[in-house]
Coordinates of N, CA and C in Angstrom, one line a residue:
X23 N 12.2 -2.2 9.0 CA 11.0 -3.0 8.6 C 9.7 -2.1 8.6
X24 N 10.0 -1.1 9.4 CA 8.5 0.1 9.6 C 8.4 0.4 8.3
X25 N 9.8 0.6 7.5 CA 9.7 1.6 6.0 C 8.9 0.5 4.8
X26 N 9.1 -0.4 5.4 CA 8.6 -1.2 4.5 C 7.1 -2.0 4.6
X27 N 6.8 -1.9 5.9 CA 5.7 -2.1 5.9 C 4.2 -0.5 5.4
X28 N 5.0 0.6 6.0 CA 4.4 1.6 5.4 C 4.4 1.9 3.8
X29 N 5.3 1.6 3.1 CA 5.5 1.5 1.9 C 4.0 0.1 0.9
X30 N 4.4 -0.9 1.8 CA 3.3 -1.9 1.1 C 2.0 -1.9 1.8
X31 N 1.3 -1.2 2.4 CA 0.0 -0.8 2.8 C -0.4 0.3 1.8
X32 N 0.7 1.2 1.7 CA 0.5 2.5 0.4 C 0.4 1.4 -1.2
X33 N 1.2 0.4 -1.3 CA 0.8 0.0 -2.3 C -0.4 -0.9 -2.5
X34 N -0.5 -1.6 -1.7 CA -1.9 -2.4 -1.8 C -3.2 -1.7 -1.8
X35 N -3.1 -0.3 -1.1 CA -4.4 0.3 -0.9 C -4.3 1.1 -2.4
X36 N -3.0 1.5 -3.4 CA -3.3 2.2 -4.5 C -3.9 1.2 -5.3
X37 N -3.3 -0.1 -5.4 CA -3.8 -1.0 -6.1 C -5.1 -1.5 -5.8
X38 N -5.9 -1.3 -4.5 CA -7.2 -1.6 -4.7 C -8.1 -0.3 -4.9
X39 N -7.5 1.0 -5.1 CA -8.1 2.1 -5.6 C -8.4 2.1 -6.9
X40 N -7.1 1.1 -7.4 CA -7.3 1.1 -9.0 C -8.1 0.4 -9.6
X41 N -9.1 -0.4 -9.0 CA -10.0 -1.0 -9.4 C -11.6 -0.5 -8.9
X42 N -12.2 -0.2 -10.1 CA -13.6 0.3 -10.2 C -14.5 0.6 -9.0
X43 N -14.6 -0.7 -8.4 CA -15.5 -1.0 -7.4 C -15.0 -0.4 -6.0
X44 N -13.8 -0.6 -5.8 CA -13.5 -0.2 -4.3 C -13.2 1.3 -4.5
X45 N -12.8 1.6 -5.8 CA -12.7 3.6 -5.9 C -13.8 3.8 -6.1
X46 N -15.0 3.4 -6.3 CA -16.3 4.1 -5.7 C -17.1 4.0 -5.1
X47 N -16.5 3.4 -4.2 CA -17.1 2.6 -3.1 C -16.4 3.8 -1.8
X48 N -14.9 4.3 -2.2 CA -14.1 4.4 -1.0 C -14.1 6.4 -1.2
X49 N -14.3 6.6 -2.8 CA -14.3 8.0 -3.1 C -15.5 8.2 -4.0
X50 N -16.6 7.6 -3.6 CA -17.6 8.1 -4.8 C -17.8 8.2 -5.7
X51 N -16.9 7.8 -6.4 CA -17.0 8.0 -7.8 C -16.1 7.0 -8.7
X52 N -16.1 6.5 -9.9 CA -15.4 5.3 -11.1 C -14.3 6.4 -11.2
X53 N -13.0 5.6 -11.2 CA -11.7 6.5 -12.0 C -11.9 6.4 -13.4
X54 N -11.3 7.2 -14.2 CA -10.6 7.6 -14.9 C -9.6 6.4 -15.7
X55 N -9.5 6.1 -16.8 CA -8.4 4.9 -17.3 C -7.0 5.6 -17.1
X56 N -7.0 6.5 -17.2 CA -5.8 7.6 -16.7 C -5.4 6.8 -15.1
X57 N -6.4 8.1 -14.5 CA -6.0 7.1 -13.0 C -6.1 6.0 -12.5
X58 N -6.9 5.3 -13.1 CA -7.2 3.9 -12.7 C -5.4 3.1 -13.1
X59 N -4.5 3.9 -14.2 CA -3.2 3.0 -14.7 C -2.3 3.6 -14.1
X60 N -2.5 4.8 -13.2 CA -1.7 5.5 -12.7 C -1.7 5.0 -11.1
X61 N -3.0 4.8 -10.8 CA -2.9 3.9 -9.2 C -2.1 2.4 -9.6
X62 N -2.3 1.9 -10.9 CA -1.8 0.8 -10.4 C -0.4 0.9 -11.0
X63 N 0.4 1.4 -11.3 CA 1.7 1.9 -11.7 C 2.6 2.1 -10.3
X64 N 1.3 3.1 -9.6 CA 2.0 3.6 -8.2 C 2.4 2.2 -7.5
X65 N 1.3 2.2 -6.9 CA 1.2 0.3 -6.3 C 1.8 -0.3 -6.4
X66 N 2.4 -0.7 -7.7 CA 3.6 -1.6 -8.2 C 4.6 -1.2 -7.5
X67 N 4.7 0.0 -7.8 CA 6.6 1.1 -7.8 C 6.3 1.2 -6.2
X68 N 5.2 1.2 -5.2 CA 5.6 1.6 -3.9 C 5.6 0.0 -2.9
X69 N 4.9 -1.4 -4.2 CA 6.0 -2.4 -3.9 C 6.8 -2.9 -4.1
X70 N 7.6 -2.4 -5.1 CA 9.0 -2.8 -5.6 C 9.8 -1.6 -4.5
X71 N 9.4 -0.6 -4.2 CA 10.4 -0.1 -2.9 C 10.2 -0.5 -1.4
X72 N 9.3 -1.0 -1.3 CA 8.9 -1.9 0.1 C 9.9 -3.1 -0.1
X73 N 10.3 -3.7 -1.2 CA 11.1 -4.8 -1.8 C 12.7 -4.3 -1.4
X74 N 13.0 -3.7 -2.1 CA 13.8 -2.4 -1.8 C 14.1 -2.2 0.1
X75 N 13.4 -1.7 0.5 CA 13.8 -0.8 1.7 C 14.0 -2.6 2.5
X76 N 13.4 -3.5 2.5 CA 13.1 -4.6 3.1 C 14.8 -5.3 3.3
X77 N 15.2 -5.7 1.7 CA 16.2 -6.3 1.4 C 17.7 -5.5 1.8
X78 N 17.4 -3.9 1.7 CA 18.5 -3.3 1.7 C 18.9 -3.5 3.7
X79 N 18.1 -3.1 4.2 CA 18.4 -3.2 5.4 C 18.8 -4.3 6.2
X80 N 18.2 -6.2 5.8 CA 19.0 -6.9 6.2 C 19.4 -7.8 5.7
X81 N 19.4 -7.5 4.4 CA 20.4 -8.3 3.4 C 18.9 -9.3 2.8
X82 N 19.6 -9.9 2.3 CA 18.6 -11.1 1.0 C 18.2 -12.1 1.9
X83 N 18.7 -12.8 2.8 CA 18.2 -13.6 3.2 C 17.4 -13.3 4.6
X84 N 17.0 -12.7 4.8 CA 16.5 -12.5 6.6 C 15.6 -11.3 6.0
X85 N 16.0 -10.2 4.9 CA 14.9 -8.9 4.2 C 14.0 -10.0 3.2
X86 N 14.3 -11.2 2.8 CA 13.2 -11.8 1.8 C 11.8 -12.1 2.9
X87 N 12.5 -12.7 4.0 CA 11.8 -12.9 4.9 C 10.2 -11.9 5.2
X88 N 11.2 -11.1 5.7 CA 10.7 -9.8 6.4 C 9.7 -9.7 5.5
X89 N 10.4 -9.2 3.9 CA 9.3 -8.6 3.3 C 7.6 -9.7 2.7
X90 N 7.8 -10.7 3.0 CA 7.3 -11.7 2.7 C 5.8 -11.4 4.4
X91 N 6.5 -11.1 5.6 CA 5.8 -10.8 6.5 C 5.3 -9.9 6.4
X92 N 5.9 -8.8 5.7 CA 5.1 -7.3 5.8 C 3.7 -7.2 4.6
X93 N 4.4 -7.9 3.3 CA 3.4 -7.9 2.8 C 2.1 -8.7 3.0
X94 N 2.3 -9.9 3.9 CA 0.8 -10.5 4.4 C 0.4 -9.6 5.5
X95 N 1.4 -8.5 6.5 CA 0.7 -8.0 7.2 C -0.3 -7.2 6.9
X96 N 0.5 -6.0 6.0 CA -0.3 -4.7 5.4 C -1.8 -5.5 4.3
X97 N -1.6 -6.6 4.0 CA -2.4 -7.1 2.8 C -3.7 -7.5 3.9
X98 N -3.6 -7.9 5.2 CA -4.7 -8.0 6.2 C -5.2 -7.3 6.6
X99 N -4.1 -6.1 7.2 CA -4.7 -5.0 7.3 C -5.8 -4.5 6.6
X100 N -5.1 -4.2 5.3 CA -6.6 -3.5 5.1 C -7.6 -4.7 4.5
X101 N -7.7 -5.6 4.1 CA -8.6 -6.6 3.7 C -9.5 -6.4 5.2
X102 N -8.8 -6.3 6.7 CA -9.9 -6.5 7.6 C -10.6 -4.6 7.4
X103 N -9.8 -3.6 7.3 CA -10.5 -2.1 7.6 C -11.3 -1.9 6.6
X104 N -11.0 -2.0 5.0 CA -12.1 -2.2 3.9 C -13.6 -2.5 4.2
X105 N -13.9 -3.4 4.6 CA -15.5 -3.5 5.3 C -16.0 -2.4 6.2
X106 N -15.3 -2.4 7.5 CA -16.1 -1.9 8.8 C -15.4 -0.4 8.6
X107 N -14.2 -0.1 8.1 CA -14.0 1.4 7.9 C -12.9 1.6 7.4
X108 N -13.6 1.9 5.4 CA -13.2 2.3 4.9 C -12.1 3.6 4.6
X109 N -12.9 4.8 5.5 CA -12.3 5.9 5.5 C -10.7 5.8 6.6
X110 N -11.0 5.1 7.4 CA -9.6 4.8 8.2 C -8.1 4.4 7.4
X111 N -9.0 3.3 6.4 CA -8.0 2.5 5.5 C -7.2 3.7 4.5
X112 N -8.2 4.8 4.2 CA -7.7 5.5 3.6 C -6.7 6.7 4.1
X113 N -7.0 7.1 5.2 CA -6.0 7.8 6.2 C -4.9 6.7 6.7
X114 N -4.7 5.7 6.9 CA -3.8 5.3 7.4 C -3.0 4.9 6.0
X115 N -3.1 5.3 4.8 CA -2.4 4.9 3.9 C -1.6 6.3 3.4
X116 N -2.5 7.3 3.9 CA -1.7 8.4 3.8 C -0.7 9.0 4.5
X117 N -1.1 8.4 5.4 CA -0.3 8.9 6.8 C 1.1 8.1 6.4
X118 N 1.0 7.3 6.4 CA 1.9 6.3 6.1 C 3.1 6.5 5.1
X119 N 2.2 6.8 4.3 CA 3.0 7.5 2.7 C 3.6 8.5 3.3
X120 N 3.2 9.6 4.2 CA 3.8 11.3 4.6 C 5.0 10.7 5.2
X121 N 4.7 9.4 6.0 CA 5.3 9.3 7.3 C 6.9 8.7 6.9
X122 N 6.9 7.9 5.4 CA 7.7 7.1 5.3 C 8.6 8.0 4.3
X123 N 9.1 9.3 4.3 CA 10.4 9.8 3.5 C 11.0 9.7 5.1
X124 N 10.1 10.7 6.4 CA 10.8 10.3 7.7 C 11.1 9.5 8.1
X125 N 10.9 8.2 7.8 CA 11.0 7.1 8.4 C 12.4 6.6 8.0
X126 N 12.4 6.3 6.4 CA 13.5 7.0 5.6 C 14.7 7.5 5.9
X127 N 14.9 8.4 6.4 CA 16.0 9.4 7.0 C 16.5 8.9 8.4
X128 N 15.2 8.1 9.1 CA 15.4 8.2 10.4 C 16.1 6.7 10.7
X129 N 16.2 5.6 9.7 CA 16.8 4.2 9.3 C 18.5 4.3 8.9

């Protein structure tokens, strides 16, 4: 459940990078239509493998569950760190990302 909650915090945070306002709000600066389709491409693909890591581990009925909890977790998460600290939201998305091929191996 760790792989999957680290996985959909990485996607929610690409997908709110990929929108105008919070990428320059969070990095200074407007993306790119390039990157702005490439964050949200990622986002997708790193929740369709949070979908993935979720279901594989306890099957369909008890991983639908799960993933259904992790995605309201991670989606609070940063909805509450976005206001009061932004830069955290962004480190803990990375960390997460680094953390989860180990996490991965260690499942």
């Amino acid at each position: 459940m760790l792989l999957a909650l680290l996985l959909c915090y990485g996607g929610f945070t690409a997908l709110c990078l990929s929108m105008d306002r919070h990428h320059a709000d969070l990095l200074g600066r407007k993306p790119s239509t390039r990157r702005r389709l490439n964050m949200r491409l990622g986002g997708w693909l790193l929740l369709g493998l949070s979908f993935w890591a979720a279901v594989s581990a306890t099957g369909w009925g008890l991983g639908l569950v799960e993933w259904f909890a992790v995605l309201m977790l991670s989606a609070l998460m940063l909805v509450l760190l976005l206001p009061y600290r932004p830069r955290l939201a962004l480190w803990l998305a990375a960390l997460g990302l680094v953390a989860s091929p180990v996490c991965a191996v260690l499942t």
